[in-house]
Coordinates of C-alpha atoms and ligand atoms in Angstrom, one line a residue:
X1 CA 6.9 14.2 -27.6
X2 CA 7.0 13.4 -23.9
X3 CA 9.9 12.3 -21.7
X4 CA 8.6 9.7 -19.2
X5 CA 10.9 9.0 -16.2
X6 CA 10.0 5.8 -14.4
X7 CA 11.5 4.7 -11.1
X8 CA 11.2 1.0 -10.3
X9 CA 12.7 -1.4 -7.8
X10 CA 15.8 -3.4 -8.6
X11 CA 15.7 -6.7 -10.5
X12 CA 16.0 -9.9 -8.4
X13 CA 19.5 -10.4 -7.1
X14 CA 19.9 -13.6 -9.2
X15 CA 18.7 -11.8 -12.4
X16 CA 15.5 -11.1 -14.2
X17 CA 13.4 -14.3 -14.2
X18 CA 13.2 -16.4 -17.4
X19 CA 10.7 -18.8 -15.9
X20 CA 7.8 -18.5 -13.4
X21 CA 6.3 -20.7 -10.7
X22 CA 2.9 -20.6 -12.4
X23 CA 1.7 -20.3 -16.0
X24 CA -1.3 -18.0 -15.8
X25 CA -3.3 -15.6 -13.7
X26 CA -7.0 -15.8 -13.0
X27 CA -9.0 -13.5 -15.2
X28 CA -10.5 -10.7 -13.2
X29 CA -12.5 -8.1 -15.2
X30 CA -14.3 -6.2 -12.4
X31 CA -13.5 -5.2 -8.8
X32 CA -16.0 -5.6 -6.0
X33 CA -18.5 -2.9 -6.4
X34 CA -18.4 -3.1 -10.2
X35 CA -15.4 -0.8 -11.3
X36 CA -13.7 -2.4 -14.3
X37 CA -10.1 -3.4 -14.1
X38 CA -7.8 -1.4 -16.4
X39 CA -8.9 -1.1 -20.0
X40 CA -5.8 0.0 -22.0
X41 CA -6.0 -0.2 -25.8
X42 CA -3.3 -2.9 -25.9
X43 CA -0.7 -4.6 -23.7
X44 CA 2.9 -5.4 -24.5
X45 CA 3.6 -7.7 -21.6
X46 CA 2.5 -11.1 -20.4
X47 CA 0.4 -10.9 -17.3
X48 CA 2.1 -12.8 -14.5
X49 CA 5.6 -11.7 -15.5
X50 CA 7.7 -9.4 -13.3
X51 CA 6.9 -5.9 -14.4
X52 CA 7.6 -3.8 -11.3
X53 CA 11.4 -4.1 -11.4
X54 CA 13.8 -2.2 -13.7
X55 CA 13.9 -4.8 -16.5
X56 CA 10.1 -5.3 -16.4
X57 CA 9.7 -1.6 -17.3
X58 CA 6.0 -1.9 -16.4
X59 CA 5.7 -3.2 -20.0
X60 CA 5.7 0.4 -21.3
X61 CA 8.8 0.7 -23.6
X62 CA 7.3 -0.6 -26.8
X63 CA 4.2 1.5 -26.5
X64 CA 6.0 4.7 -25.7
X65 CA 8.8 4.4 -28.1
X66 CA 6.6 3.4 -31.0
X67 CA 4.8 6.7 -30.5
X68 CA 8.1 8.6 -30.4
X69 CA 8.2 9.3 -26.7
X70 CA 11.3 8.7 -24.5
X71 CA 11.3 6.3 -21.6
X72 CA 14.0 6.4 -18.9
X73 CA 13.8 3.6 -16.3
X74 CA 16.0 3.6 -13.2
X75 CA 16.1 2.3 -9.6
X76 CA 18.6 5.0 -8.6
X77 CA 16.4 7.6 -6.8
X78 CA 18.1 9.1 -3.8
X79 CA 20.6 11.9 -3.5
X80 CA 21.6 14.8 -5.7
X81 CA 23.8 12.6 -7.9
X82 CA 21.0 10.0 -8.5
X83 CA 19.8 9.2 -12.0
X84 CA 16.4 10.3 -10.9
X85 CA 17.6 13.8 -9.9
X86 CA 19.7 14.1 -13.1
X87 CA 16.8 13.1 -15.4
X88 CA 14.0 15.0 -13.6
X89 CA 14.6 18.6 -14.8
X90 CA 13.2 17.9 -18.4
X91 CA 10.8 15.1 -17.5
X92 CA 7.1 15.5 -18.5
X93 CA 5.9 12.5 -16.6
X94 CA 7.2 10.7 -13.5
X95 CA 6.0 7.2 -12.7
X96 CA 6.9 5.3 -9.5
X97 CA 5.5 2.6 -7.2
X98 CA 4.9 3.1 -3.5
X99 CA 7.1 0.1 -2.9
X100 CA 10.1 2.0 -4.2
X101 CA 8.9 5.6 -4.1
X102 CA 10.4 8.4 -6.1
X103 CA 9.7 11.0 -3.4
X104 CA 8.4 14.1 -5.3
X105 CA 9.2 16.7 -2.7
X106 CA 8.4 20.4 -3.1
X107 CA 12.1 21.0 -4.0
X108 CA 12.0 18.3 -6.7
X109 CA 8.7 19.5 -8.1
X110 CA 10.2 23.0 -8.3
X111 CA 13.2 21.6 -10.1
X112 CA 11.0 20.0 -12.8
X113 CA 9.4 22.8 -14.7
X114 CA 8.1 20.5 -17.4
X115 CA 6.5 18.1 -15.0
X116 CA 2.8 17.7 -15.8
X117 CA 1.9 14.2 -14.6
X118 CA 2.9 12.0 -11.7
X119 CA 1.6 8.5 -11.9
X120 CA 1.6 6.1 -9.0
X121 CA 1.8 2.6 -10.4
X122 CA -0.3 1.2 -7.5
X123 CA -2.2 3.0 -4.8
X124 CA -1.2 5.7 -2.4
X125 CA 0.3 9.0 -3.7
X126 CA 1.7 10.3 -0.4
X127 CA 5.2 10.1 -1.8
X128 CA 4.1 13.1 -3.9
X129 CA 3.9 16.3 -2.0
X130 CA 0.2 17.0 -2.9
X131 CA 0.4 20.6 -1.8
X132 CA 3.2 21.3 -4.2
X133 CA 1.4 19.3 -7.0
X134 CA -1.6 21.5 -6.5
X135 CA 0.5 24.7 -6.5
X136 CA 2.4 23.7 -9.7
X137 CA -0.6 22.3 -11.6
X138 CA 0.8 18.8 -11.7
X139 CA -1.8 16.1 -12.3
X140 CA -1.4 13.1 -9.8
X141 CA -3.1 9.8 -10.7
X142 CA -2.9 6.3 -9.3
X143 CA -4.4 3.0 -10.3
X144 CA -7.2 2.9 -7.9
X145 CA -8.3 -0.6 -6.7
X146 CA -5.4 -2.3 -8.7
X147 CA -3.9 -3.9 -5.5
X148 CA -6.6 -3.3 -2.8
X149 CA -7.5 -7.0 -2.6
X150 CA -3.8 -8.0 -2.8
X151 CA -3.2 -5.9 0.4
X152 CA -6.4 -7.2 2.1
X153 CA -5.1 -10.8 1.6
X154 CA -1.7 -9.7 3.1
X155 CA -3.6 -8.2 6.1
X156 CA -5.5 -11.5 6.7
X157 CA -2.2 -13.5 6.4
X158 CA -0.4 -11.2 8.9
X159 CA -3.4 -11.2 11.3
X160 CA -3.4 -15.0 11.4
X161 CA 0.4 -15.2 11.4
X162 CA 0.7 -13.0 14.5
X163 CA -2.2 -14.4 16.5
X164 CA -1.2 -18.0 15.9
X165 CA 2.5 -17.3 16.3
X166 CA 3.3 -18.7 12.9
X167 CA 6.7 -17.1 12.1
X168 CA 8.5 -18.1 15.3
X169 CA 7.1 -21.6 14.9
X170 CA 8.4 -21.8 11.3
X171 CA 11.8 -20.6 12.6
X172 CA 11.8 -23.6 15.0
X173 CA 11.5 -25.9 12.0
X174 CA 14.2 -24.1 10.0
X175 CA 16.5 -24.3 13.1
X176 CA 16.0 -28.1 13.2
X177 CA 14.0 -28.0 16.5
X178 CA 10.7 -29.4 17.8
X179 CA 10.0 -27.6 21.0
X180 CA 6.2 -27.3 20.8
X181 CA 5.9 -25.4 24.0
X182 CA 8.1 -22.6 22.6
X183 CA 5.8 -22.3 19.6
X184 CA 2.4 -22.4 21.4
X185 CA 3.2 -20.2 24.5
X186 CA 2.2 -17.2 22.4
X187 CA -0.4 -18.9 20.1
X188 CA -4.1 -18.2 20.1
X189 CA -7.2 -18.7 18.0
X190 CA -8.6 -15.7 16.1
X191 CA -12.2 -17.0 16.6
X192 CA -14.2 -14.7 18.9
X193 CA -11.7 -11.9 18.9
X194 CA -12.7 -8.3 18.2
X195 CA -11.0 -7.0 15.1
X196 CA -11.2 -3.3 14.0
X197 CA -10.1 -1.4 11.0
X198 CA -9.1 2.2 10.9
X199 CA -10.8 3.1 7.5
X200 CA -13.2 0.9 5.6
X201 CA -12.4 1.9 2.1
X202 CA -11.5 -0.6 -0.6
X203 CA -8.9 -2.4 1.4
X204 CA -10.5 -2.0 4.8
X205 CA -13.9 -3.3 3.7
X206 CA -12.2 -6.2 1.8
X207 CA -10.4 -7.1 5.1
X208 CA -13.7 -7.0 7.0
X209 CA -15.3 -9.2 4.4
X210 CA -12.5 -11.7 4.4
X211 CA -12.3 -12.0 8.2
X212 CA -16.1 -12.3 8.8
X213 CA -16.1 -16.1 8.2
X214 CA -13.6 -16.5 11.1
X215 CA -16.4 -15.8 13.5
X216 CA -14.8 -12.6 14.8
X217 CA -16.5 -9.4 16.0
X218 CA -15.9 -6.6 13.6
X219 CA -15.4 -2.9 14.2
X220 CA -14.5 0.1 12.1
X221 CA -14.0 3.8 12.1
X222 CA -14.0 5.9 9.0
X223 CA -14.7 9.5 7.9
X224 CA -17.9 8.3 6.2
X225 CA -20.1 5.5 7.4
X226 CA -20.7 2.4 5.3
X227 CA -24.2 1.7 4.0
X228 CA -26.5 0.3 6.7
X229 CA -27.0 -2.9 4.7
X230 CA -23.2 -3.6 4.8
X231 CA -23.0 -2.9 8.5
X232 CA -25.9 -5.3 9.1
X233 CA -24.5 -8.0 6.7
X234 CA -21.1 -8.1 8.4
X235 CA -22.3 -7.2 11.9
X236 CA -20.1 -4.2 12.1
X237 CA -19.8 -1.8 15.1
X238 CA -19.1 1.7 14.0
X239 CA -16.9 4.0 16.2
X240 CA -16.6 7.8 15.7
X241 CA -12.8 7.7 16.0
X242 CA -9.8 5.4 16.3
X243 CA -9.5 6.5 19.9
X244 CA -13.0 5.2 20.6
X245 CA -12.5 2.0 18.7
X246 CA -9.2 0.6 19.8
X247 CA -10.0 -0.1 23.5
X248 CA -12.5 -2.7 22.2
X249 CA -10.2 -4.5 19.8
X250 CA -7.8 -7.5 20.1
X251 CA -6.6 -6.8 16.6
X252 CA -6.4 -3.4 14.8
X253 CA -5.7 -3.0 11.2
X254 CA -4.8 0.3 9.6
X255 CA -6.2 0.9 6.1
X256 CA -6.3 4.7 5.7
X257 CA -4.2 6.9 3.4
X258 CA -1.3 8.9 4.9
X259 CA -2.4 12.5 5.0
X260 CA -2.4 15.3 7.6
X261 CA -5.3 13.7 9.5
X262 CA -3.6 10.3 9.9
X263 CA 0.1 11.1 10.2
X264 CA 1.4 9.9 13.7
X265 CA -2.0 8.6 14.7
X266 CA -0.6 5.5 16.5
X267 CA 1.6 7.3 19.0
X268 CA 2.1 6.6 22.7
X269 CA -1.4 7.9 23.5
X270 CA -3.4 5.8 21.1
X271 CA -1.3 2.7 21.7
X272 CA -1.8 3.3 25.4
X273 CA -5.6 3.0 24.8
X274 CA -5.2 -0.4 23.2
X275 CA -5.9 -3.6 25.1
X276 CA -2.8 -5.2 26.7
X277 CA -1.7 -7.9 24.2
X278 CA -3.5 -6.4 21.2
X279 CA -2.0 -6.9 17.7
X280 CA -1.5 -4.0 15.2
X281 CA -1.3 -4.6 11.5
X282 CA -0.3 -1.6 9.4
X283 CA -0.1 -2.1 5.6
X284 CA -1.2 1.4 4.9
X285 CA 1.7 3.8 5.5
X286 CA 4.5 3.7 8.1
X287 CA 4.1 7.3 9.2
X288 CA 0.6 6.6 10.4
X289 CA 2.4 4.9 13.4
X290 CA 5.2 6.5 15.5
X291 CA 8.2 4.3 14.8
X292 CA 9.6 4.4 18.4
X293 CA 6.3 4.2 20.1
X294 CA 5.5 0.9 18.3
X295 CA 8.9 -0.4 19.4
X296 CA 8.2 0.6 23.0
X297 CA 4.7 -0.9 23.0
X298 CA 6.1 -4.3 21.8
X299 CA 8.8 -4.2 24.5
X300 CA 6.3 -3.3 27.3
X301 CA 3.7 -5.9 26.2
X302 CA 1.1 -3.4 25.3
X303 CA 1.2 -4.9 21.8
X304 CA 1.6 -8.6 21.5
X305 CA 2.6 -8.2 17.9
X306 CA 3.0 -5.7 15.0
X307 CA 3.1 -6.6 11.4
X308 CA 3.0 -4.7 8.1
X309 CA 5.0 -4.0 5.0
X310 CA 5.3 -0.2 5.1
X311 CA 8.3 1.6 6.3
X312 CA 9.8 5.1 6.3
X313 CA 11.9 5.8 4.5
X314 CA 11.8 3.1 1.8
X315 CA 14.1 1.2 1.4
X316 CA 14.4 1.0 5.2
X317 CA 17.9 1.4 6.6
X318 CA 19.7 -1.6 8.0
X319 CA 19.4 -0.3 11.5
X320 CA 15.7 0.5 11.4
X321 CA 14.3 -0.6 14.8
X322 CA 11.3 -2.4 13.1
X323 CA 13.8 -5.0 11.8
X324 CA 14.8 -6.1 15.3
X325 CA 11.9 -5.2 17.7
X326 CA 10.3 -8.2 19.4
X327 CA 7.2 -10.1 18.1
X328 CA 7.1 -8.4 14.7
X329 CA 6.1 -9.9 11.4
X330 CA 7.3 -7.3 9.0
X331 CA 8.0 -7.8 5.3
X332 CA 9.5 -5.4 2.8
X333 CA 6.8 -3.4 1.0
X334 CA 5.4 -6.2 -1.0
X335 CA 1.7 -6.7 -0.3
X336 CA 0.5 -4.7 -3.2
X337 CA 3.1 -5.9 -5.7
X338 CA 2.2 -9.5 -6.2
X339 CA 2.6 -10.6 -9.8
X340 CA -1.2 -10.5 -10.0
X341 CA -1.3 -6.9 -8.8
X342 CA 1.6 -5.9 -11.1
X343 CA -0.4 -7.0 -14.1
X344 CA -3.3 -4.8 -13.1
X345 CA -1.3 -1.7 -12.1
X346 CA 1.0 -1.9 -15.2
X347 CA -2.2 -2.1 -17.4
X348 CA -3.7 0.8 -15.4
X349 CA -0.5 2.9 -15.8
X350 CA -0.7 2.3 -19.6
X351 CA -4.4 3.3 -19.6
X352 CA -3.6 6.6 -17.8
X353 CA -0.7 7.3 -20.2
X354 CA -2.8 6.5 -23.2
X355 CA -5.5 9.0 -22.0
X356 CA -3.1 11.7 -21.1
X357 CA -1.0 11.5 -24.2
X358 CA -4.1 11.6 -26.4
X359 CA -5.5 14.6 -24.4
X360 CA -8.5 12.5 -23.2
X361 CA -9.7 12.8 -19.6
X362 CA -8.1 10.3 -17.2
X363 CA -10.7 8.1 -15.4
X364 CA -12.1 10.1 -12.5
X365 CA -11.4 7.2 -10.1
X366 CA -7.7 7.3 -11.0
X367 CA -7.3 11.1 -10.2
X368 CA -5.8 12.4 -7.0
X369 CA -4.9 16.0 -8.0
X370 CA -6.0 17.7 -11.3
X371 CA -6.4 21.2 -12.4
X372 CA -4.7 22.6 -9.3
X373 CA -7.0 20.9 -6.7
X374 CA -7.7 17.5 -5.2
X375 CA -9.9 15.6 -7.7
X376 CA -11.7 12.3 -8.2
X377 CA -10.6 9.7 -5.6
X378 CA -8.2 12.2 -4.1
X379 CA -11.0 14.6 -3.3
X380 CA -12.8 11.8 -1.4
X381 CA -9.9 10.2 0.5
X382 CA -7.1 12.8 0.9
X383 CA -6.6 16.3 2.4
X384 CA -4.1 19.0 1.7
X385 CA -3.1 21.9 3.8
X386 CA -3.7 24.7 1.2
Ligands
NDP1 P1 -9.6 4.0 -0.3 O1 -9.5 5.4 -0.8 O2 -10.6 3.0 -0.9 O3 -9.9 3.9 1.2 C1 -9.3 4.8 2.2 C2 -10.3 5.0 3.3 O4 -9.6 5.7 4.3 C3 -11.5 5.8 2.9 O5 -12.7 5.1 3.2 C4 -11.3 7.1 3.6 O6 -12.5 7.7 4.1 C5 -10.6 6.6 4.8 N1 -10.0 7.7 5.6 C6 -9.3 8.7 5.2 N2 -8.9 9.5 6.2 C7 -9.3 8.9 7.3 C8 -9.2 9.1 8.7 N3 -8.6 10.2 9.1 N4 -9.8 8.3 9.6 C9 -10.5 7.2 9.2 N5 -10.6 6.9 7.9 C10 -10.0 7.7 7.0 O7 -8.1 3.4 -0.4 P2 -7.6 1.9 -0.3 O8 -8.4 1.1 0.7 O9 -7.5 1.3 -1.7 O10 -6.1 2.1 0.2 C11 -5.9 2.7 1.5 C12 -4.4 3.0 1.7 O11 -3.7 1.7 1.8 C13 -3.8 3.7 0.5 O12 -4.0 5.1 0.6 C14 -2.3 3.3 0.7 O13 -1.7 4.3 1.6 C15 -2.4 2.0 1.3 N6 -2.0 0.9 0.4 C16 -0.9 0.1 0.7 C17 -0.5 -0.8 -0.2 C18 0.6 -1.7 0.1 O14 1.2 -2.3 -0.8 N7 1.0 -1.9 1.4 C19 -1.1 -0.9 -1.5 C20 -2.3 -0.1 -1.7 C21 -2.7 0.8 -0.8 P3 -13.6 8.3 3.2 O15 -13.3 8.0 1.8 O16 -14.8 7.7 3.7 O17 -13.5 9.8 3.4

């Protein structure tokens, strides 16, 4: 029987919801490109309910306990005395979401001799030290595609929000004011601007597709080029590197995983190559950008705005400079955890557990590390140092 240790974010401050703003979710059975949405044998939750917080338990308790397994759910994940550290030594499976990551460092992996499976309920497994997972034979899986479109929608929202100066203008209303000049002195149209994405995978391509109708000029850089037909359809300009692309762009969006190739990419040098007054949207991972270089670029005017939902560490400390730097549109890490996304990644987590507990192969597209090496999606999108 397996012990499953699940780390989730805290319930809402006013308690776990008993009612919801809407009664249902649209039915989505396939992602763009044809991959099916998760196909677990059954579900013990109502899609559209809050699953990602502690009381939601990703809808897993009934299924696991009926089969005789143990489920421990906690939000307490930092420090030697944390519930996570206390429960880890005999855990077989760890589940966490990138929004509230249980950092599986080499030390923690070494302290968990039973650990065989680390599941990311969502996408992005950089909170797991992949080198250590490879070395210790830990399988790492994530629910590929489950929230890619959710993030793409957030990127579009943040792009428009920065370019049009939405948040400061909303603040004027909240403050009881009406000074239009204060609102519009930094407000532009997106139409005609050059927008580039660093990486055109599931999220990056979804962003390009969603922005194309705004009559913008689209650019991308990626390790692999998109099919020619897609480039033609969307009028894409390909660049060999981010350094080649950013001088041409008014808006840059980052949609690459965090791995050795992308860590620290947006430092002083790359930011210095951007057009004065460009906007940078990073919903990928905070460490792809240099924290203080972003702050400096906003203060100097190199960047006209920065937005995203990813921070390091998470939760971000109260004095994190990205909370107070000028012209930012940051949110906590929420873009991939809409109720719509939660329904998909909770179902995908259950599908991964059903396969693993029954000794069946996990869907190849969900695998990041398996059998002591990068595997499946991981072999395509990530790199390790060993
Ligand atoms: P995909 O794997 O579909 O796409 C990632 C793309 O990044 C691939 O096309 C890959 O290239 C490309 N890439 C990798 N390294 C580089 C590099 N050095 N330079 C340029 N491109 C590179 O993943 P998704 O689009 O679904 O997700 C992307 C990332 O977004 C995730 O890894 C995660 O970190 C983040 N994310 C954030 C969420 C949030 O809530 N904020 C939620 C979900 C994801 P190729 O495959 O061609 O080699």
